[in-house]
CSV table of C-alpha atoms in Angstrom, one decimal:
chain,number,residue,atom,x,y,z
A,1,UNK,CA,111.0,90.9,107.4
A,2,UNK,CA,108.6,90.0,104.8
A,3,UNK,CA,109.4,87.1,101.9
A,4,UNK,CA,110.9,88.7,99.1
A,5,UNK,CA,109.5,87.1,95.5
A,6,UNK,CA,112.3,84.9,93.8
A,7,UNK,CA,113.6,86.6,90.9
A,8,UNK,CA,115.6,85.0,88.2
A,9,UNK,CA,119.1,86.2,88.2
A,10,UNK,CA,119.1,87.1,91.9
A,11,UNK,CA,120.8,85.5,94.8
A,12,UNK,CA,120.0,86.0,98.5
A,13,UNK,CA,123.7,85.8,100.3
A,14,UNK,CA,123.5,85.8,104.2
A,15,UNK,CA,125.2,89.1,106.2
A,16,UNK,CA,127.5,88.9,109.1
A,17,UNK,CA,124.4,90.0,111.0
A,18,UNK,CA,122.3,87.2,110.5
A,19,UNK,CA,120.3,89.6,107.6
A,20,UNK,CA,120.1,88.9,104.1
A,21,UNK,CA,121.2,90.9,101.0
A,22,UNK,CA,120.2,90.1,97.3
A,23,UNK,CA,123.4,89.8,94.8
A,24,UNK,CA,123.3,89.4,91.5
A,25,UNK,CA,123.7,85.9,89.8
A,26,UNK,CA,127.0,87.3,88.2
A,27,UNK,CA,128.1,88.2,91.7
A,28,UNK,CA,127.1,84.9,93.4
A,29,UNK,CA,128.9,82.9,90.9
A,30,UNK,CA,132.2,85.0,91.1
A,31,UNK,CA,132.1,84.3,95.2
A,32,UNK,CA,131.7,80.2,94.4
A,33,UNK,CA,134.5,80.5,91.0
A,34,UNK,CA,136.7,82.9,93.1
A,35,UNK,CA,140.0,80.9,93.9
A,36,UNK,CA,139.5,79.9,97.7
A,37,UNK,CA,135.7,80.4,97.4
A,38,UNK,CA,133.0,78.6,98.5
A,39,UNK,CA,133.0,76.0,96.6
A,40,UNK,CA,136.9,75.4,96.8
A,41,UNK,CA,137.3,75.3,93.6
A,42,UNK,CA,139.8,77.9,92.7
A,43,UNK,CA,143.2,77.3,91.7
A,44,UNK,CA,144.6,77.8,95.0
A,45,UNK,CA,142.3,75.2,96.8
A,46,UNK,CA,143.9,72.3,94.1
A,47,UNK,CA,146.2,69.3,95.2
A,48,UNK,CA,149.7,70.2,95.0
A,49,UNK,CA,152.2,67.5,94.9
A,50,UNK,CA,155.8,67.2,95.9
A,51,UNK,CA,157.0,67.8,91.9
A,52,UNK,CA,155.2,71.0,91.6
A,53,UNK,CA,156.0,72.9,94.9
A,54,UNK,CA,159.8,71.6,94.4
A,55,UNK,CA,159.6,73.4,90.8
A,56,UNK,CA,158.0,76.1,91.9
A,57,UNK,CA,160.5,76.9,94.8
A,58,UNK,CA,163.5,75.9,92.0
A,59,UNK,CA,162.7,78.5,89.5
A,60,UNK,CA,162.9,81.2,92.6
A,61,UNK,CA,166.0,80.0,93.8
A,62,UNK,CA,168.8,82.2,92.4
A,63,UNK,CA,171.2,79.6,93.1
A,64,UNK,CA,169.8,77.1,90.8
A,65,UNK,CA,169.2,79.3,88.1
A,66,UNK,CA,172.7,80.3,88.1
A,67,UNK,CA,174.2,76.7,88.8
A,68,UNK,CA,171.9,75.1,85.6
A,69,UNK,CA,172.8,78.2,83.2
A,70,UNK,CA,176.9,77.5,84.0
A,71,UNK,CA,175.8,73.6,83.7
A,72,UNK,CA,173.5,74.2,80.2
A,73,UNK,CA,176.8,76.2,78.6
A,74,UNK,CA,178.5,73.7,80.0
A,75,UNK,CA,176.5,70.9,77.7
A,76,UNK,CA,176.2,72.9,74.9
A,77,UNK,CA,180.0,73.3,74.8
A,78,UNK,CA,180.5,69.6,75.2
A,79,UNK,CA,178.3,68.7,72.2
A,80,UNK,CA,179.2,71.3,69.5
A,81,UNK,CA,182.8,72.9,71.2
A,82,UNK,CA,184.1,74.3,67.5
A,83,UNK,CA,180.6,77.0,68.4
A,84,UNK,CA,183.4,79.0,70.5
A,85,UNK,CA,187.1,77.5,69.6
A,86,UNK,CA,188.5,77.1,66.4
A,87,UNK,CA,191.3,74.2,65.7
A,88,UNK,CA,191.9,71.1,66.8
A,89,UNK,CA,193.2,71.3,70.5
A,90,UNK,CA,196.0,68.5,69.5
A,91,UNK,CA,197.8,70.8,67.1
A,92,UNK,CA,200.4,71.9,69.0
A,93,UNK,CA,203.6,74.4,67.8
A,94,UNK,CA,206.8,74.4,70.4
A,95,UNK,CA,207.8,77.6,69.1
A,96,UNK,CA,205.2,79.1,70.7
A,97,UNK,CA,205.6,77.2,73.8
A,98,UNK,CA,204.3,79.4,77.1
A,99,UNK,CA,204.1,82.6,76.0
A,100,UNK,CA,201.2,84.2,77.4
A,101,UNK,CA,197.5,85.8,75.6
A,102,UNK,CA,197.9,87.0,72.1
A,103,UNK,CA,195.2,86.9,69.4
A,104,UNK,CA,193.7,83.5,68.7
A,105,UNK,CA,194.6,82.5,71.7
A,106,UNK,CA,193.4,84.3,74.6
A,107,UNK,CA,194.4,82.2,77.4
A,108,UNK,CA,197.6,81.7,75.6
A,109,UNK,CA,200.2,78.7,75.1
A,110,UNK,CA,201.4,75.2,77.3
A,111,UNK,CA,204.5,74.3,77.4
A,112,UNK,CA,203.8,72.0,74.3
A,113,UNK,CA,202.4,75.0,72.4
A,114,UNK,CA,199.0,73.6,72.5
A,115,UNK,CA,196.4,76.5,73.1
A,116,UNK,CA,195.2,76.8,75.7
A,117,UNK,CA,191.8,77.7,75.3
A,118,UNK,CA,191.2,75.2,73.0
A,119,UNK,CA,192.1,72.4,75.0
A,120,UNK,CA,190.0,73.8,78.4
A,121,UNK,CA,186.9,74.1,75.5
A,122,UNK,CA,187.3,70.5,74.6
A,123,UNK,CA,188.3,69.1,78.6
A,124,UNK,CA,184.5,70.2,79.0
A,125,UNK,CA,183.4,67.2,76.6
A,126,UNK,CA,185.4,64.7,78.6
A,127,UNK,CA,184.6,65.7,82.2
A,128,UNK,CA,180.8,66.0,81.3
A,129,UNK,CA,180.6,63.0,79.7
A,130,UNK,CA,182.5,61.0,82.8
A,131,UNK,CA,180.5,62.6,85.2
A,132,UNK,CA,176.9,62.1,83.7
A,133,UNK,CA,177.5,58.3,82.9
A,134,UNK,CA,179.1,57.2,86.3
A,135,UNK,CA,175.9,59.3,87.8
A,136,UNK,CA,173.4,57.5,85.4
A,137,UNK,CA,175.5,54.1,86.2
A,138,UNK,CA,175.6,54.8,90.1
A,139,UNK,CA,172.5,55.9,90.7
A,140,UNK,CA,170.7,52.5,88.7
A,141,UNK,CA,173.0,49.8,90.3
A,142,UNK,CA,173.2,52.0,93.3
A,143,UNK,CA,169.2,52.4,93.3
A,144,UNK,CA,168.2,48.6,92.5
A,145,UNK,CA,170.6,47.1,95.2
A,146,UNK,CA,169.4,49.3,97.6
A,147,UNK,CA,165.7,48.9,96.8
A,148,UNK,CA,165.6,45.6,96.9
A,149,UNK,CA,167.3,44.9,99.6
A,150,UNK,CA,165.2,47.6,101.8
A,151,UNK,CA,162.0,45.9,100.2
A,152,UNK,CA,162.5,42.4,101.2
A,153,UNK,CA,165.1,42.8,103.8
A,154,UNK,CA,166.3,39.6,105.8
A,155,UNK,CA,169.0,37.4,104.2
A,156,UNK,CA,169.6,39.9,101.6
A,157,UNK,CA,169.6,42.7,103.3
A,158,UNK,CA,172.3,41.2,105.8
A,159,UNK,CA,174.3,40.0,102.4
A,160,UNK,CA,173.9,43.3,100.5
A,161,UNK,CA,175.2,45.5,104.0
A,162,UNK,CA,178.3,43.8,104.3
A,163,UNK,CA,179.3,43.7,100.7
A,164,UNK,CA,178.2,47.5,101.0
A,165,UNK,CA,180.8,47.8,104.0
A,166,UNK,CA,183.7,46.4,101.8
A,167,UNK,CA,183.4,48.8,99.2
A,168,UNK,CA,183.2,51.4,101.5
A,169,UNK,CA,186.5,50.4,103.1
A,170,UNK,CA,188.4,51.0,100.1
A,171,UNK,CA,189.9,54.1,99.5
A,172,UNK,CA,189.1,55.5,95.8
A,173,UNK,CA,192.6,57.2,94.7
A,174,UNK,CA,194.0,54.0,96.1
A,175,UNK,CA,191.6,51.9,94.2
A,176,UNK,CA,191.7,53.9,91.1
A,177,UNK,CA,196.1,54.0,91.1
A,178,UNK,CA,195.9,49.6,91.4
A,179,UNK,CA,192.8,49.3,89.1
A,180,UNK,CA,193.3,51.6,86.7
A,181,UNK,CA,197.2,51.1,86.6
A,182,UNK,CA,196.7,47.9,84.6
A,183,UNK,CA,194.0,49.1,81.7
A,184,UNK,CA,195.7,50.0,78.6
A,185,UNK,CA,192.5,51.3,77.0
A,186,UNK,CA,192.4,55.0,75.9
A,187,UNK,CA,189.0,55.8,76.5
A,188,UNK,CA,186.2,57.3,79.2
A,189,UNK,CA,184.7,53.6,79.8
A,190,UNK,CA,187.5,52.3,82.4
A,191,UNK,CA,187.0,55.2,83.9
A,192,UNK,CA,183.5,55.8,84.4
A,193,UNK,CA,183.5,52.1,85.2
A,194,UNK,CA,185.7,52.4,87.9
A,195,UNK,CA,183.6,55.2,89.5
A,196,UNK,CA,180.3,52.9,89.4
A,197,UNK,CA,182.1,50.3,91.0
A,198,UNK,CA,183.0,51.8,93.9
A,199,UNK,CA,180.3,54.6,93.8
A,200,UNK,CA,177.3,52.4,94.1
A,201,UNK,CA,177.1,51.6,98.0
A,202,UNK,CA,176.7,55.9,98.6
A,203,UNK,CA,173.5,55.4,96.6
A,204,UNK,CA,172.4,52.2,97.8
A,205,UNK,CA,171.9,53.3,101.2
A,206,UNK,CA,170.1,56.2,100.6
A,207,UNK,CA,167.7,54.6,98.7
A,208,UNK,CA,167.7,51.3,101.1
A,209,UNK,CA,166.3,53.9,103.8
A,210,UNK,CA,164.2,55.3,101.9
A,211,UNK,CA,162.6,52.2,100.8
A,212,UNK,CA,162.4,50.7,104.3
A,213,UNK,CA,160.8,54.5,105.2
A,214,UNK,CA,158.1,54.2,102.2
A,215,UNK,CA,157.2,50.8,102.6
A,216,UNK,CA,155.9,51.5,106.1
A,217,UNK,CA,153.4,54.1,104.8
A,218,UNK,CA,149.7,53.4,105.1
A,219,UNK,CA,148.8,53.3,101.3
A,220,UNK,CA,151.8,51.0,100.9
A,221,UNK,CA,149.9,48.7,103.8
A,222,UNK,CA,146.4,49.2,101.9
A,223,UNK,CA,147.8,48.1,98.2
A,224,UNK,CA,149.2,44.9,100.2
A,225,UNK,CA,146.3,44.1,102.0
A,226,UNK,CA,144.1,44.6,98.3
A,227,UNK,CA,146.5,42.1,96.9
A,228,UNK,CA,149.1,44.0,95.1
A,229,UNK,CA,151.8,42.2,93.8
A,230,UNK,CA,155.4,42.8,94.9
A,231,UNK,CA,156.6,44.5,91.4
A,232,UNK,CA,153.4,46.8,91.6
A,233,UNK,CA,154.0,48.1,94.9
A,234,UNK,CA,158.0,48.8,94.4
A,235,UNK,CA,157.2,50.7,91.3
A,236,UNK,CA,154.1,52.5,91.3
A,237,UNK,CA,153.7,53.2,95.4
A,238,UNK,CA,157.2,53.2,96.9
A,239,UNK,CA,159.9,54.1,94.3
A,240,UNK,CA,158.2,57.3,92.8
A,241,UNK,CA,158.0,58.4,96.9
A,242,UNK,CA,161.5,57.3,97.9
A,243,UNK,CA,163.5,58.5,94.3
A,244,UNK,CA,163.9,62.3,95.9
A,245,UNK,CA,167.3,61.6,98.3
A,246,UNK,CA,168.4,59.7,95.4
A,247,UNK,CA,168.3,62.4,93.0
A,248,UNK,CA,169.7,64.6,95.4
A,249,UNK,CA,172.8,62.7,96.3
A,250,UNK,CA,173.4,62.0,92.8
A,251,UNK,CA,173.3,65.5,91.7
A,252,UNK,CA,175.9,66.1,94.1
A,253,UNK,CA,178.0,63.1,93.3
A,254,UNK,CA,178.4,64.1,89.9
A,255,UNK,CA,180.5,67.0,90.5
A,256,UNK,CA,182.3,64.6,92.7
A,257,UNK,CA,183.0,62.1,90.1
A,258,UNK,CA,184.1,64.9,87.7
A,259,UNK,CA,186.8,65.7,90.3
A,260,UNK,CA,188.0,62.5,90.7
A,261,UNK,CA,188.4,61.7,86.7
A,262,UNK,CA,190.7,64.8,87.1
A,263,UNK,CA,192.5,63.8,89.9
A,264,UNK,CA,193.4,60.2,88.3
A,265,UNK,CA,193.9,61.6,85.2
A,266,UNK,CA,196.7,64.4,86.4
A,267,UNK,CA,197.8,61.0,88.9
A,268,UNK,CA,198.4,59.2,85.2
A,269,UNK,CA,196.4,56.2,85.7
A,270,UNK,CA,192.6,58.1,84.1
A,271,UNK,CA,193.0,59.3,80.6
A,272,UNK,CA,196.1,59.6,78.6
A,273,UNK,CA,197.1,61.6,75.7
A,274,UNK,CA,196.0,62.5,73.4
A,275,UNK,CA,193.0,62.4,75.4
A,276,UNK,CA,192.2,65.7,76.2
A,277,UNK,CA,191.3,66.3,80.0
A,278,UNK,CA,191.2,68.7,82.1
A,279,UNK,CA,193.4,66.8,84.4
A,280,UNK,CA,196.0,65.6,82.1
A,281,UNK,CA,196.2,69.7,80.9
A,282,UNK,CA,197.0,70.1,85.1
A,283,UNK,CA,199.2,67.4,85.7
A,284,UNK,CA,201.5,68.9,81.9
A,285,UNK,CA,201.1,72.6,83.0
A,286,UNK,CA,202.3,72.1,86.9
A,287,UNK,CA,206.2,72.1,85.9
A,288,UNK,CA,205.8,74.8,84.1
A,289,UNK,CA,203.8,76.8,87.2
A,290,UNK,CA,206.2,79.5,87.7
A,291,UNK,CA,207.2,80.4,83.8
A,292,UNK,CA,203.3,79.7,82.5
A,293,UNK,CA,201.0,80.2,85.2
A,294,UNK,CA,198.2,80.4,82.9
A,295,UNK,CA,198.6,77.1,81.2
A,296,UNK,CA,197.7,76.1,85.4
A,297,UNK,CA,195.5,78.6,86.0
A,298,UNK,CA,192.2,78.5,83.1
A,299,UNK,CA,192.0,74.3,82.8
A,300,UNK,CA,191.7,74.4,87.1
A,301,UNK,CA,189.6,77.1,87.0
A,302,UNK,CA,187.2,75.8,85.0
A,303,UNK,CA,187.2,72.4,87.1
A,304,UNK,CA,186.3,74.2,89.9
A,305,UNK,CA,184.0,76.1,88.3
A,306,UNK,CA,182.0,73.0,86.9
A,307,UNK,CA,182.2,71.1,90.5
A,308,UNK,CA,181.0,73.7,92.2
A,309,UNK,CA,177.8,74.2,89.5
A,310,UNK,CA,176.7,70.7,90.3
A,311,UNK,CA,177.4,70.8,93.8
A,312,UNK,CA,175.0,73.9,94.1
A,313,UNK,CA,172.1,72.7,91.7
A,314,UNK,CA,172.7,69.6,93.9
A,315,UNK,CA,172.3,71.8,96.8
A,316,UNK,CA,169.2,73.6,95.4
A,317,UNK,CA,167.3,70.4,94.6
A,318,UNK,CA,167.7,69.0,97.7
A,319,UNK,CA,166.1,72.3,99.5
A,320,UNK,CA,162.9,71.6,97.1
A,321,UNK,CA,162.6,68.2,97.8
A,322,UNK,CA,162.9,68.3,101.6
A,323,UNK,CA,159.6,68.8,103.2
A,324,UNK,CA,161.2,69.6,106.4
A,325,UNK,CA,162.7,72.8,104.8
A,326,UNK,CA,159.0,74.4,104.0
């Protein structure tokens, strides 16, 4: 096949056959810009990390678009409740004491005459508030503990397990009705004190694993051998790749801890009034179950509601963080 002159805005592309064809410049440069091209140099053929895929499959995940819309009303409620109930949910009238829905009142009346919907729109401050501290609070003792003692291991690591082990061997009702039966404060911090007492060891094993399981990776080894100091390789190599079960299990534990601030509070020894909890509005509606279900019926509900959110954006995170799911 004769030579064929070179001609400026041509390209000669090879054939299947082992022929040639000509193409034109514009052509030749949409094969090379073309996403998986020749060149590679399309937006499919660049790095994806862990962070990107995980969003990626979150935002297609009905389950966490549903959880995080019930958990963003949920906030937005909590910081500005008098958008969707009007009064004060401590004003109270006996005369109107259990009767049922009736205009400005659609969930109707306790047996105090306190409205109902009032007081489940304000619980939503307290329980929200509990449960993101005492996650925030787990999660950093729970995550430091853990880290370091995975990271250095030996004689701390022995020390840190065993204290570990005697947290975990006390029972949190039990340890909520002896501490919390003595504190005379009526606010959240006891509380949410309590829970990051005896919540940290959950979260300090997760992340001690996943410390001792980072550490071991190559690029952890190379930093080392290059002379990386101890702080630099905790926090720039190892935490960012062992933070995912951590996130996880504290996404799920914050539903967790919202249960239990209602289950000591409706035991007596978590908030008191005039607090106003979804717990204490339980434990005052449960004599009243058979005359004013509702007053039993719309605070529980809405605990259950709110667990289960954070249980199943818990859930949903920990699908797009597991690389054993793809």
């Amino acid at each position: 096949m004769p030579e064929q002159p070179f001609e400026p805005g041509r390209a000669i592309a090879g054939t299947g056959a082992g022929g040639a064809m000509d193409l034109a410049t514009t052509e030749a440069e949409t094969l090379e810009r073309a996403p998986g091209g020749p060149l590679g140099t399309g937006p499919a053929d660049r790095p994806r990390s862990l962070r990107s895929d995980a969003w990626r499959d979150l935002r297609r995940n009905p389950v966490f678009i549903v959880s995080a819309l019930v958990i963003l009303f949920l906030v937005v409620i909590s910081l500005w409740p008098s958008l969707i109930a009007s009064g004060s949910p401590l004003q109270c009238d006996l005369a109107k004491a259990q009767e049922g829905s009736q205009p400005g009142a659609p969930f109707g009346y306790d047996g105090q005459g306190c409205n109902v919907y009032t007081r489940t729109v304000y619980g939503a401050r307290t329980s929200v508030t509990v449960g993101v501290c005492a996650t925030l609070g787990v999660a950093l003792l729970g995550s430091v503990l853990g880290g370091l003692a995975g990271f250095f291991g030996g004689f701390w690591d022995s020390i840190l397990s065993r204290i570990t082990d005697v947290f975990f061997a006390i029972p949190v009702v039990l340890g909520g009705l002896v501490l919390l039966s003595v504190v005379t404060s009526n606010t959240v911090w006891p509380v949410i004190g309590f829970m990051v007492l005896l919540g940290w060891p959950q979260i300090s094993r997760i992340a001690r694993g996943s410390v001792i399981t980072a550490k071991q990776n190559d690029y952890v080894q190379a930093a080392r051998a290059l002379g990386a100091s101890h702080s630099r390789i905790l926090l720039r190599h190892i935490a960012p790749n062992a933070v995912a079960p951590v996130i996880v299990v504290a996404t799920i534990a914050l539903g967790t801890f919202i249960a239990l601030e209602a289950t000591l509070s409706y035991l007596g020894v978590g908030l008191k009034p005039p607090s106003v909890s979804w717990g204490i509005d339980i434990s005052a509606a449960s004599p009243y179950v058979r005359n004013a279900p509702h007053a039993l019926l719309w605070p529980s509900g809405a605990l259950a509601l709110t667990v289960l959110a954070f249980i199943m954006l818990g859930d949903a995170v920990r699908d797009a963080l597991d690389p054993k799911l793809r």
